[in-house]
Coordinates of C-alpha atoms and ligand atoms in Angstrom, one line a residue:
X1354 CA 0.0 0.0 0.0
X1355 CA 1.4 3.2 -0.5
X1356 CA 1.6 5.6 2.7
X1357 CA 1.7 9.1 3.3
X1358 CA 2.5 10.3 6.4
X1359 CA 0.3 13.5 5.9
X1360 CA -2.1 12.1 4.5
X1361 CA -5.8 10.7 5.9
X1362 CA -6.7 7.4 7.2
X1363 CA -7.1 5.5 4.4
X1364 CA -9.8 3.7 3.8
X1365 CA -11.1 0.0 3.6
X1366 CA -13.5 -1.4 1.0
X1367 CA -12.9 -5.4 2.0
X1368 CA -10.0 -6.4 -0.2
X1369 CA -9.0 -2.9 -1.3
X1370 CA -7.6 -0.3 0.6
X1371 CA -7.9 3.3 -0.8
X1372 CA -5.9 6.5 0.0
X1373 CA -8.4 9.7 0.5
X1374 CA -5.8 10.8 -2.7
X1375 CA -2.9 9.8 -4.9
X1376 CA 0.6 11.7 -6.0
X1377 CA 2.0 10.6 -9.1
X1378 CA 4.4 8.0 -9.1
X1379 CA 7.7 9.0 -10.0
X1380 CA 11.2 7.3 -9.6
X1381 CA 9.9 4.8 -8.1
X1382 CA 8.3 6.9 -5.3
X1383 CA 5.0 8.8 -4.7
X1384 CA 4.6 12.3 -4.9
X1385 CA 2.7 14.5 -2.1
X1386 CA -1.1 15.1 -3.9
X1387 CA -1.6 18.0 -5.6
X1388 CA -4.2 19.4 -8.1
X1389 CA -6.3 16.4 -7.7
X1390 CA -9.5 15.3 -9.5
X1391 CA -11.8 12.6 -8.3
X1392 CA -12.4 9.1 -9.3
X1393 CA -15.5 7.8 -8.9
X1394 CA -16.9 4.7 -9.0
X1395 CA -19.6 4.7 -12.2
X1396 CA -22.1 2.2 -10.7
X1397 CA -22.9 4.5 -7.7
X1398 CA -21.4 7.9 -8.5
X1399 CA -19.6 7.6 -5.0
X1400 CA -16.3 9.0 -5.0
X1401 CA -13.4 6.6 -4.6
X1402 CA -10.2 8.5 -4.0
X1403 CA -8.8 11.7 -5.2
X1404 CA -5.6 11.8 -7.8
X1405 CA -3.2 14.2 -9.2
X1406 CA -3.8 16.4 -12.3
X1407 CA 0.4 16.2 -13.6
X1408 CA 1.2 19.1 -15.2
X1409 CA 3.8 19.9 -18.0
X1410 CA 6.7 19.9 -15.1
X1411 CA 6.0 16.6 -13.8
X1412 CA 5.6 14.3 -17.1
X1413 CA 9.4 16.5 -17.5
X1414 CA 10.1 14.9 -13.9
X1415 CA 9.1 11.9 -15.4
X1416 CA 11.0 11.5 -18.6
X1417 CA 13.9 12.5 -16.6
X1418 CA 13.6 9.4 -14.4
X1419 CA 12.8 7.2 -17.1
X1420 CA 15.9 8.5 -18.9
X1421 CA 17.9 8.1 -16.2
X1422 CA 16.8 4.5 -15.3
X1423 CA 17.8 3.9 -18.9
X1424 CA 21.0 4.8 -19.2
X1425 CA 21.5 3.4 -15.9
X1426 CA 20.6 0.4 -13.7
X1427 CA 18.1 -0.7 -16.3
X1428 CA 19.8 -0.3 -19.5
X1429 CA 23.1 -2.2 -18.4
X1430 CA 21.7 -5.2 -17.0
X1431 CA 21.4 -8.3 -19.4
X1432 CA 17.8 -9.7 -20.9
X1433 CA 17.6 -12.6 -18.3
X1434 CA 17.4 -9.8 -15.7
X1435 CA 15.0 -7.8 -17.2
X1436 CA 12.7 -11.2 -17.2
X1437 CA 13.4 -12.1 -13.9
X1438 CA 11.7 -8.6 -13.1
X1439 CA 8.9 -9.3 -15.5
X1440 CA 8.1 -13.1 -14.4
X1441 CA 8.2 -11.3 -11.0
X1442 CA 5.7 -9.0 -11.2
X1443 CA 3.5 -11.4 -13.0
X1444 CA 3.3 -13.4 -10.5
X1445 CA 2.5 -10.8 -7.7
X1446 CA -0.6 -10.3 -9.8
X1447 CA -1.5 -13.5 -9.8
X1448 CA -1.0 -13.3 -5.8
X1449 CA -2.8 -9.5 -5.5
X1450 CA -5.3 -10.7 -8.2
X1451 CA -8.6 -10.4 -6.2
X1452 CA -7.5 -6.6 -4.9
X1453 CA -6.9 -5.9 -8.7
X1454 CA -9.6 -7.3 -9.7
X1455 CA -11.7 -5.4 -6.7
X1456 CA -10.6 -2.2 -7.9
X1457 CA -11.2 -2.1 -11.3
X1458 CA -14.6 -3.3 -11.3
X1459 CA -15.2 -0.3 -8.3
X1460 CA -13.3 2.6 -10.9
X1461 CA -14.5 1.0 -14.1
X1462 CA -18.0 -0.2 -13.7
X1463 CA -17.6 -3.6 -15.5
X1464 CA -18.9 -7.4 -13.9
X1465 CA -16.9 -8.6 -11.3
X1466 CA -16.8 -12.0 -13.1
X1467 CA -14.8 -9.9 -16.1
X1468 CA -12.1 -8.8 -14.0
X1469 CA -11.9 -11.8 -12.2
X1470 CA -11.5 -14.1 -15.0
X1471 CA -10.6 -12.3 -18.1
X1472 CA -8.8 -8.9 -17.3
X1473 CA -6.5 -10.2 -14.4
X1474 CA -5.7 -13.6 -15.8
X1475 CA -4.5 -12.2 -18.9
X1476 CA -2.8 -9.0 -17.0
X1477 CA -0.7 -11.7 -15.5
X1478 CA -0.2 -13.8 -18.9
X1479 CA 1.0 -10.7 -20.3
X1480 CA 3.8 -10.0 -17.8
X1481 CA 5.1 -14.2 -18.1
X1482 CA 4.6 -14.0 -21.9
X1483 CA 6.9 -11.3 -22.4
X1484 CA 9.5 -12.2 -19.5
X1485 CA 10.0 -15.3 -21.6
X1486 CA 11.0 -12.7 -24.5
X1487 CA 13.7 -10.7 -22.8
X1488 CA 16.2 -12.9 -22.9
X1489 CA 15.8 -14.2 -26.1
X1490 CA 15.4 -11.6 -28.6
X1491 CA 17.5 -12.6 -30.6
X1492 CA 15.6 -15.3 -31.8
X1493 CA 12.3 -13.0 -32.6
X1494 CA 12.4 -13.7 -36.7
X1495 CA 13.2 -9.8 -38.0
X1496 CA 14.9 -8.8 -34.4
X1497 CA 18.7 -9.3 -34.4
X1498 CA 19.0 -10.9 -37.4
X1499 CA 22.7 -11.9 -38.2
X1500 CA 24.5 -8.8 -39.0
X1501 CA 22.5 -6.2 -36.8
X1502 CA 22.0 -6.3 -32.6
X1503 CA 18.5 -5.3 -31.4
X1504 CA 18.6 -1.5 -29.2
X1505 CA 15.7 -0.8 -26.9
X1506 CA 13.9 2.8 -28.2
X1507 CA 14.2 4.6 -25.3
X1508 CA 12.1 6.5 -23.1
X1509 CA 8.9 5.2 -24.4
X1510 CA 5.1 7.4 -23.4
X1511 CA 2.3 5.5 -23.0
X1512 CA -1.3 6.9 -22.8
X1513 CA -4.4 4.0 -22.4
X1514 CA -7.8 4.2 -22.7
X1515 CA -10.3 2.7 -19.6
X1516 CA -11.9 0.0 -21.4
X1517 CA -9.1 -2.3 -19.8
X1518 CA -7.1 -0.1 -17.3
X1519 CA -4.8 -2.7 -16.6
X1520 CA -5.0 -4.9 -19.1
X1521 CA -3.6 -2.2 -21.5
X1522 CA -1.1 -1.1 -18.9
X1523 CA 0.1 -4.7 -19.4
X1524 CA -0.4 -4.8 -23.3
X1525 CA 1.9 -1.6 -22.9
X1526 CA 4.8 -2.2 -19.9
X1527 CA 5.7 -6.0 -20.2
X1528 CA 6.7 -5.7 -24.1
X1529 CA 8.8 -2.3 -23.3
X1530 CA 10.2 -4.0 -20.5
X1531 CA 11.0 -6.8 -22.1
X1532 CA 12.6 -4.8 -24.5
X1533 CA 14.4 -2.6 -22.2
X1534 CA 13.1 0.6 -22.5
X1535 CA 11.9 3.3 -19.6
X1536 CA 8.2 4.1 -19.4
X1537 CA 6.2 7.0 -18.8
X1538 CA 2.1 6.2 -18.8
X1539 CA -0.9 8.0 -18.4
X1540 CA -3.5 6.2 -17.4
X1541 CA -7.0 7.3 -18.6
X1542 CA -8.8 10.2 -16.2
X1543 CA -11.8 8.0 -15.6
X1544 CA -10.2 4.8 -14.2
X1545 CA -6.4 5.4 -12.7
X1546 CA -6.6 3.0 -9.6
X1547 CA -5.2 -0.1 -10.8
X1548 CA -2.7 1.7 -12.7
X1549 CA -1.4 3.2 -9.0
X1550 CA -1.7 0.1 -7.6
X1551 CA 0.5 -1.3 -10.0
X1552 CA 3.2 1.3 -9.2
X1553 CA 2.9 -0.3 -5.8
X1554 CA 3.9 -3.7 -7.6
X1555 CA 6.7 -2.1 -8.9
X1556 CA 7.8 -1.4 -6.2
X1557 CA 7.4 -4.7 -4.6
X1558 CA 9.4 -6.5 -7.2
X1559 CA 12.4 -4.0 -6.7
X1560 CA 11.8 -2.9 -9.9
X1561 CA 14.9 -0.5 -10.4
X1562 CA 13.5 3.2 -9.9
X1563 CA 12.0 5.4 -13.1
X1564 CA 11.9 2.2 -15.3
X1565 CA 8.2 2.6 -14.9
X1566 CA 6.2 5.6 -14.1
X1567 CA 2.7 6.8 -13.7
X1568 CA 1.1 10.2 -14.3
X1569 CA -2.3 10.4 -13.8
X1570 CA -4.1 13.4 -15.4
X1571 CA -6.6 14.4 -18.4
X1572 CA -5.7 15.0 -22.0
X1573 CA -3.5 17.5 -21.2
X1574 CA -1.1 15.4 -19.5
X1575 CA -1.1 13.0 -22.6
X1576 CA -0.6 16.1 -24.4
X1577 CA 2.6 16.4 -22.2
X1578 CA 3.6 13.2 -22.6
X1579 CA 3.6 13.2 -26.4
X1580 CA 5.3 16.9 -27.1
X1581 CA 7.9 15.9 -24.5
X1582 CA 11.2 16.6 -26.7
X1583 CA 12.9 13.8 -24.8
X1584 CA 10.0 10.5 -25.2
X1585 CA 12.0 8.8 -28.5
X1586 CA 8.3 6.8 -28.6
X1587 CA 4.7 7.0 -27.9
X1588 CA 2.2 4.1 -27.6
X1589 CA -1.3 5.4 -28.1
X1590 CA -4.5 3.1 -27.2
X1591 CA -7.5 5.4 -27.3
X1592 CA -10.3 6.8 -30.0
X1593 CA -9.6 7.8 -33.7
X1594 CA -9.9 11.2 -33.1
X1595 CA -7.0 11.3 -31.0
X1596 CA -4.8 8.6 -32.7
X1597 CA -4.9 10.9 -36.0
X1598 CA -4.0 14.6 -33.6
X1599 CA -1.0 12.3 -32.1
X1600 CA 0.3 11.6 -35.0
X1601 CA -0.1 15.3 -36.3
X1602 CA 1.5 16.4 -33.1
X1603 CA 4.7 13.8 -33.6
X1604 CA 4.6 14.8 -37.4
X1605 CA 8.4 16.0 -38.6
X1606 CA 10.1 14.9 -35.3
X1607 CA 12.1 11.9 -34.9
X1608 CA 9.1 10.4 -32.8
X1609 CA 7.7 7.5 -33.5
X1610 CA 4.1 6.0 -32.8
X1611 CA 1.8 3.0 -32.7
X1612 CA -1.7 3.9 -32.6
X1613 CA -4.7 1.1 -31.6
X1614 CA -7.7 2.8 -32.4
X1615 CA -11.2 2.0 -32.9
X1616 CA -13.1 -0.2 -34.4
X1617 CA -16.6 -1.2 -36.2
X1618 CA -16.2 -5.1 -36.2
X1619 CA -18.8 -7.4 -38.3
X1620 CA -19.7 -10.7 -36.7
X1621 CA -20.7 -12.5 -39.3
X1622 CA -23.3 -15.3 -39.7
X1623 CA -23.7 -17.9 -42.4
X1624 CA -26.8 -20.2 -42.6
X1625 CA -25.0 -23.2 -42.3
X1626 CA -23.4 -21.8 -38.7
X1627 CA -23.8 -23.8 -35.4
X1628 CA -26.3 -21.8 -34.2
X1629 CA -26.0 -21.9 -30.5
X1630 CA -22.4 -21.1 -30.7
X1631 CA -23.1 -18.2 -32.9
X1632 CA -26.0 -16.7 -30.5
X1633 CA -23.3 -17.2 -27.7
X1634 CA -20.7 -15.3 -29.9
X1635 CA -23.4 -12.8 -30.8
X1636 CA -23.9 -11.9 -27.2
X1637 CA -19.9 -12.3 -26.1
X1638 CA -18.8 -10.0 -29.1
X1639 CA -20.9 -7.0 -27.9
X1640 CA -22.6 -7.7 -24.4
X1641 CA -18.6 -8.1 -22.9
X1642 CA -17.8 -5.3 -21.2
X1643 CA -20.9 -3.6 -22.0
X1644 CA -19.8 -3.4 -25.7
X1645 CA -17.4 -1.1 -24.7
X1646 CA -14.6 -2.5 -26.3
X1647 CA -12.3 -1.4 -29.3
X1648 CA -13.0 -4.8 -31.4
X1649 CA -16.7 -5.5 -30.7
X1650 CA -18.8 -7.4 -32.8
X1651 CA -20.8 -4.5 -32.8
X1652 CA -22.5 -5.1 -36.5
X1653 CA -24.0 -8.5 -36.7
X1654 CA -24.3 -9.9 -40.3
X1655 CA -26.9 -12.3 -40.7
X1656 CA -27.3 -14.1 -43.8
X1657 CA -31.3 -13.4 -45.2
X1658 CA -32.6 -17.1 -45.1
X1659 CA -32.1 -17.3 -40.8
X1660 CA -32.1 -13.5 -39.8
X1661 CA -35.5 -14.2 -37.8
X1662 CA -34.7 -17.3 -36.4
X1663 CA -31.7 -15.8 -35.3
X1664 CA -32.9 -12.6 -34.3
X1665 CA -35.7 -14.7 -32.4
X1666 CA -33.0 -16.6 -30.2
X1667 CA -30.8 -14.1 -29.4
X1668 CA -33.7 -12.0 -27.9
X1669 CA -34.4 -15.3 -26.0
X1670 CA -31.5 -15.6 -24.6
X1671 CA -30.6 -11.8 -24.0
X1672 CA -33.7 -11.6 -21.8
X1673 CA -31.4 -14.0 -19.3
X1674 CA -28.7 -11.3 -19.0
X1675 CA -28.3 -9.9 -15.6
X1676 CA -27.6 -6.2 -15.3
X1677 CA -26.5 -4.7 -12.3
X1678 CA -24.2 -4.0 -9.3
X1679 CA -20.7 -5.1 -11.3
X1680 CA -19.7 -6.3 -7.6
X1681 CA -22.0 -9.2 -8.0
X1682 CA -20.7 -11.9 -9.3
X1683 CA -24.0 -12.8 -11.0
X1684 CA -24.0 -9.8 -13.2
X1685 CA -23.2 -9.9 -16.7
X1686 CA -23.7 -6.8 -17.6
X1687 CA -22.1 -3.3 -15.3
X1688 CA -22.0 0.4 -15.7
X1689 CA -21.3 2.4 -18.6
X1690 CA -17.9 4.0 -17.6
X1691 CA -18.8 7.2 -17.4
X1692 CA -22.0 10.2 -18.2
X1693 CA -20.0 11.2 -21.4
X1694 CA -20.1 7.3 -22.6
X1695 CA -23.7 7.0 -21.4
X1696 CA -24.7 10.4 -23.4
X1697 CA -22.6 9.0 -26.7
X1698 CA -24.3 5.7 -26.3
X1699 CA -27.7 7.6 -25.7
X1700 CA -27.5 10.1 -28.3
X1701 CA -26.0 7.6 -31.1
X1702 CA -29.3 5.2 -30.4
X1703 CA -31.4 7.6 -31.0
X1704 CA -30.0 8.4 -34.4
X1705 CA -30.5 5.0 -35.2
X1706 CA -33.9 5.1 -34.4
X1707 CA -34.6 8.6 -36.2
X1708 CA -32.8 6.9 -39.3
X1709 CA -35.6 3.9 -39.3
X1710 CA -33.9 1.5 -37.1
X1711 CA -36.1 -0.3 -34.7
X1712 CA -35.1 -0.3 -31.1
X1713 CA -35.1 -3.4 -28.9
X1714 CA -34.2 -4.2 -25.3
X1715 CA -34.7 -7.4 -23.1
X1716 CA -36.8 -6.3 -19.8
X1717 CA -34.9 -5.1 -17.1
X1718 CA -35.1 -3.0 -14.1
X1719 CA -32.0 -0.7 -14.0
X1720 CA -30.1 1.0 -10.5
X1721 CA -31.7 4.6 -10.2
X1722 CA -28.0 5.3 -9.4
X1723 CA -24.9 5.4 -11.8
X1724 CA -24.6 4.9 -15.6
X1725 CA -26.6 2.0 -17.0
X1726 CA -27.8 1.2 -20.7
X1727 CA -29.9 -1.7 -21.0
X1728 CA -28.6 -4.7 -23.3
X1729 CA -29.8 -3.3 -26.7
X1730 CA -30.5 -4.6 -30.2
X1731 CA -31.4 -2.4 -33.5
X1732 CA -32.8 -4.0 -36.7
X1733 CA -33.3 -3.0 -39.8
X1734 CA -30.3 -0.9 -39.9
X1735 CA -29.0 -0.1 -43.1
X1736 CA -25.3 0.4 -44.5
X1737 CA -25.6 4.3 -44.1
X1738 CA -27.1 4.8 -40.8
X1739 CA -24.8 6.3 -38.0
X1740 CA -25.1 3.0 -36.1
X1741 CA -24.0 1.4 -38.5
X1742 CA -20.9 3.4 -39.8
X1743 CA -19.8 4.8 -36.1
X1744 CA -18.3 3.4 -33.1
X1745 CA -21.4 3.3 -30.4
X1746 CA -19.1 1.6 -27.6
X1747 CA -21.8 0.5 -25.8
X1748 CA -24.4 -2.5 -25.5
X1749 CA -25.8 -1.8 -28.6
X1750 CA -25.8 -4.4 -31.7
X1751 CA -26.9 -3.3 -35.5
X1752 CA -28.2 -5.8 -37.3
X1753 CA -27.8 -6.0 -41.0
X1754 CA -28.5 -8.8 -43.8
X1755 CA -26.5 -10.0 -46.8
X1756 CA -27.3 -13.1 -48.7
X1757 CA -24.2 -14.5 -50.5
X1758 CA -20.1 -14.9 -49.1
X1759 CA -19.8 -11.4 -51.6
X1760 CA -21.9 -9.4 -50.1
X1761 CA -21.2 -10.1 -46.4
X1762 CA -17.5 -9.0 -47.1
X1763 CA -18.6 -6.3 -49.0
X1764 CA -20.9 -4.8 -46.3
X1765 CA -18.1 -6.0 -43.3
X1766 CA -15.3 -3.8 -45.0
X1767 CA -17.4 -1.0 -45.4
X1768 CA -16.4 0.8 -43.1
X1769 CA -13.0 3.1 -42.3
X1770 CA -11.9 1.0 -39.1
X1771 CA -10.2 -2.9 -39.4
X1772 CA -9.8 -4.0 -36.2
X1773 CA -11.6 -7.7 -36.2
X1774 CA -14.4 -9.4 -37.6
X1775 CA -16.0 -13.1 -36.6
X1776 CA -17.2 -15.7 -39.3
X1777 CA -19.9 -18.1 -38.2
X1778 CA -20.2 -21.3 -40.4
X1779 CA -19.2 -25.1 -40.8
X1780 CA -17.5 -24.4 -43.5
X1781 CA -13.3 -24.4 -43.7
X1782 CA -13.1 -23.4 -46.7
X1783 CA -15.3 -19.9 -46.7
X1784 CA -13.8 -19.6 -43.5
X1785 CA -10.2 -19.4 -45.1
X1786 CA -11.8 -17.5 -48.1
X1787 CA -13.8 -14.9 -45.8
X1788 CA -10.0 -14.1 -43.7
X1789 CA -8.2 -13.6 -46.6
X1790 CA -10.9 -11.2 -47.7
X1791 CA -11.6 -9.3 -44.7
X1792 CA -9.4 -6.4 -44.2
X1793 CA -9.1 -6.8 -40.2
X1794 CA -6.7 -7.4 -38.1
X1795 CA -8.6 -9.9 -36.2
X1796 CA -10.5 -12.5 -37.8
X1797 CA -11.8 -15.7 -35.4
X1798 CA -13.7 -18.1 -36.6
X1799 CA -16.9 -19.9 -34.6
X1800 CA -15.6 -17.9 -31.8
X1801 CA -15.1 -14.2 -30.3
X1802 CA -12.8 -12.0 -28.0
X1803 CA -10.5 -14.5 -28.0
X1804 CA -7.3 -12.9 -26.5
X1805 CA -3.5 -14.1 -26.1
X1806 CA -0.4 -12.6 -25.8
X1807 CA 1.3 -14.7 -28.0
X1808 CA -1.2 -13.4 -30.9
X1809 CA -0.6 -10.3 -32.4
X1810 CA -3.4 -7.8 -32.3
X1811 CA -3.9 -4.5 -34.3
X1812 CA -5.9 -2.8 -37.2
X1813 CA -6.0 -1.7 -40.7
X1814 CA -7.3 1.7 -41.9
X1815 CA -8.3 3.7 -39.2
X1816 CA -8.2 1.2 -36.4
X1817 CA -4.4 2.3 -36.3
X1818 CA -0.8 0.4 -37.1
X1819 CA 1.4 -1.5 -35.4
X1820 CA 0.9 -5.0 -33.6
X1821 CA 0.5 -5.6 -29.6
X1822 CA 1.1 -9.1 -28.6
X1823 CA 3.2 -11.6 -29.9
X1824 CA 6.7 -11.4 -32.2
X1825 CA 5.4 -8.5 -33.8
X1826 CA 4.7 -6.9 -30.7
X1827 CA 8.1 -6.8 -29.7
X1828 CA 9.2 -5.0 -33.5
X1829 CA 7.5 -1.4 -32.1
X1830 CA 10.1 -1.8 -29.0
X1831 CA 13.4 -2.0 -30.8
X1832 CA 15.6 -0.5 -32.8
X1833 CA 17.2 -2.5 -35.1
X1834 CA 20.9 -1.3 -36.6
X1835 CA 23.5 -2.9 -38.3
X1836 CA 26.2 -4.3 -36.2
X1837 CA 28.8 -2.7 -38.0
X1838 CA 27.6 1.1 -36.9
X1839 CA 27.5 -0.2 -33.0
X1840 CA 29.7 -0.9 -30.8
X1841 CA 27.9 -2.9 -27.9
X1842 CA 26.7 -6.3 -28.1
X1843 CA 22.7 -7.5 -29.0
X1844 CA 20.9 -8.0 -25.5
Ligands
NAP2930 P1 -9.6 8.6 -25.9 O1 -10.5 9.7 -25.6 O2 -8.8 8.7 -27.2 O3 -8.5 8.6 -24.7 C1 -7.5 7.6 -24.6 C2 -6.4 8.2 -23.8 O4 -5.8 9.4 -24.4 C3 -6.9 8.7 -22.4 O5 -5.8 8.4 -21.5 C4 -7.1 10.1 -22.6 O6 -7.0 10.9 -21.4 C5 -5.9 10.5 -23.5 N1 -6.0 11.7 -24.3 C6 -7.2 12.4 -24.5 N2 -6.9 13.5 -25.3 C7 -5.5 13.4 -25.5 C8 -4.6 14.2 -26.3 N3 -5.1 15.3 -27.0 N4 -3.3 13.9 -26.4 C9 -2.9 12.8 -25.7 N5 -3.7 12.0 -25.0 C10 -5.0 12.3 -24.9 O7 -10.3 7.2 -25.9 P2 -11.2 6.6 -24.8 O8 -12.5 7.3 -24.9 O9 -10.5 6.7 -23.5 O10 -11.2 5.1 -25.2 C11 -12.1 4.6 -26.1 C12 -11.5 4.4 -27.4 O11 -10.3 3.6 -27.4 C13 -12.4 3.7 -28.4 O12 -12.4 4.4 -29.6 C14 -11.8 2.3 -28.6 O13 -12.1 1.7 -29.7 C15 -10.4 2.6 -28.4 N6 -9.6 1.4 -28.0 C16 -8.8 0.8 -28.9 C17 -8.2 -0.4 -28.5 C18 -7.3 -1.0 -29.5 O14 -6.5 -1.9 -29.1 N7 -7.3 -0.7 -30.8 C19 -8.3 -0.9 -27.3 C20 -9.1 -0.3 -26.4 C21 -9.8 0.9 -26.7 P3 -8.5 11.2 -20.7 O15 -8.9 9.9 -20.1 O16 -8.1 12.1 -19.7 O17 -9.4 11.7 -21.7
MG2931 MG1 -13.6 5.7 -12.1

């Protein structure tokens, strides 16, 4: 637990234990509060803890620490080391995974059951996945190929969205780690808890100071982070909108970026598809995290000849979701993270319905407290409405037909993101056929939100570039030179 001597009692919610407010953690230590904004919790609109707005002077702080760390302790010790570090914190994860798991669901507002079993578990995968890297990167085809040695980047930013707080903190610090690279991240304004409770790992597993550090804060602070004439790289998760001024901002310096951005994913199903599976896919692809995820299956293709049998099932079986307090492990459905996503969400239905779409939700009795959008399907949605062209990130599905293989991959690349897509169907050979057309990065087949670090994740168009996850992963984290221009030896 952190402690400040000045500062109040903290105070206990079972498992967790929050501070009344958080500093910043810098060089491997936690600065005094200041200029603190609240973090509430979205299912209740209590309060949870107060934490620091960083300003322009402490992401420099920051980057100083981060530099130092890497032209120190951190960048002289060999790739063995770093994974010892890495395997380390992994496992105090594992070991503080019900705390974690505590606090995000409080800050974030999704199901218990979520963090429990999908966010943590894979958290922790991350961190021993990439600790098995560190050593050997030499033998990541394209890294230190014979003839060049492998260079971590550098000071690296990091800003993350609060879909996953710490499940992108891990997609982001275990492969720079690994890598050896110095981190600076930003967690997002709406959910920073876990990502200062992971500053508290690092300091458990002796984690050399300013190899990792946090600074909580708004856009501004990202803003910091990426103008900062000493980050060599920055690591964007977030919207679009942002991905595209981040790369304007970093335009003509020696910066570089990789940008995951959003998505409009088509879950597509065939006739011939196994169609319990496919309604469990339907309702896993955008029910999971209250839709608010960047890959979604958040425009379901139906083929023609079983859209009302379909449509008929899934509204069976979405009248069995739970919604409700996230800290029940019963509920599969939480809060919508915050009233700006709830207004989006809101607003964006509403279009639908003023462009012809017709509106459906299962019954259900929703807190009179905190954000909450009822489990929602629209039909007879058509390739131009809103709903079906913009990202809703919420518990909303658009339904849309085609009737042969051509036109589903027509209508599932329409659109400017290509992040993933799902194809439903018995069928190996369409299935083969449908991800070589499909321009996602992502394509699963009979299944959905399937995640591993050992698979490389990432979009085409305006979903962003670069990979997280896997070999390719590790390629944003180095610098690869010839070994004749270096003098040191590939780590
Ligand atoms: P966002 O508004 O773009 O914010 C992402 C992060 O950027 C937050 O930490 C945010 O801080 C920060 N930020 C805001 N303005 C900034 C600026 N001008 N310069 C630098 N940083 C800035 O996105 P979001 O609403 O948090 O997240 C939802 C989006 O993330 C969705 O579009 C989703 O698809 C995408 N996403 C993509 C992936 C993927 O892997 N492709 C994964 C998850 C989510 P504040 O929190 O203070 O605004
Ligand atoms: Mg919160």
């Amino acid at each position: 637990m952190a402690t400040f001597e000045y500062a109040p009692a903290p105070e206990s919610r079972g498992i967790v234990t929050l501070e009344k407010s958080y500093g910043l953690y810098i060089d491997g230590a936690f600065t005094r509060p200041k200029d603190t904004f609240e973090s509430i919790n979205p299912a209740d609109e209590t309060v949870l803890a107060e934490v620091s707005q960083a300003g322009r002077k402490d992401v420099d702080k920051a980057v100083a620490a981060a530099r130092r760390a890497l032209e120190g302790p951190w960048g002289r010790i060999s790739g063995a080391e770093r994974g010892k570090y890495l395997f380390r914190i992994a496992r105090i994860l594992q070991e503080r995974s019900r705390e974690f798991a505590v606090l995000e669901t409080l800050d974030n507002g999704k199901p218990i059951k979520e963090t429990r079993d999908v966010d943590l578990p894979i958290a922790a995968a991350h961190f021993f996945y990439h600790a098995g890297w560190a050593d050997k990167l030499s033998y990541a085809a394209g890294l230190g190929s014979p003839g060049t040695v492998t260079r971590p980047y550098g000071v690296v930013g990091q800003i993350i969205p609060w879909n996953f707080p710490l499940l992108m903190l891990a997609w982001k610090i275990a492969p720079a780690l690994a890598t050896g690279n110095t981190v600076v991240l930003k967690p997002a304004e709406t959910t920073p808890l876990t990502a200062l409770l992971f500053a508290e790992v690092c300091q458990q597993a002796d984690l050399p100071p300013g190899v990792v550090n946090i600074v909580t804060g708004d856009g501004t602070t990202g803003e910091a982070i990426v103008d900062h004439p000493d980050v060599d790289k920055i690591a964007f998760t977030g919207s679009t909108e942002v991905g595209k001024a981040i790369a304007r901002r970093i335009a003509g310096t020696s910066k570089k970026a990789t940008l995951e951005l959003g998505g409009k994913a088509a879950n597509i199903v065939f006739d011939d598809a196994p169609i319990d599976q496919a309604i469990e896919g339907i309702v896993n692809g955008i029910f999971f995290n209250q839709g608010q995820v960047c890959c979604a299956g958040s425009r379901l293709l139906v083929q023609e000849s079983v859209h009302d049998a379909v449509i008929a099932r899934l509204k069976r079986r979405l009248q069995t979701l739970r919604v409700g307090d996230p800290m029940d492990k019963n509920s599969d459905l939480g809060a919508i993270n915050s009233k700006v996503q709830l207004d989006r969400i809101t607003s964006l239905v509403e279009a639908g319905v003023a462009e012809g779409a017709e509106r459906w939700s299962p019954e259900c009795t929703l807190p009179a407290r905190g954000y909450w959008f009822p489990p929602t399907v629209l039909t007879g949605v058509s390739q131009t409405h809103r709903v079906a062209t913009e990202e809703i990130f919420g518990p909303v599905l658009s339904v849309l037909t085609f009737r042969t293989p051509q036109e589903a991959v027509a209508k599932a690349n329409n659109t400017s993101y290509g992040l993933s897509a799902g194809v439903w169907t018995e069928k190996g050979s369409r299935i083969l056929w449908m991800a070589d057309q499909l321009r996602a990065g992502v394509v699963w087949a009979n299944t959905f939100n399937r995640f591993d670090p050992s698979s490389p994740f990432g979009g085409y168009k305006e979903s962003g570039y670069g990979r997280e996850g896997g070999r390719h992963g590790l390629d944003a984290y180095v610098r690869t030179t010839p070994a004749a221009l270096t003098t040191g030896a590939s780590r």
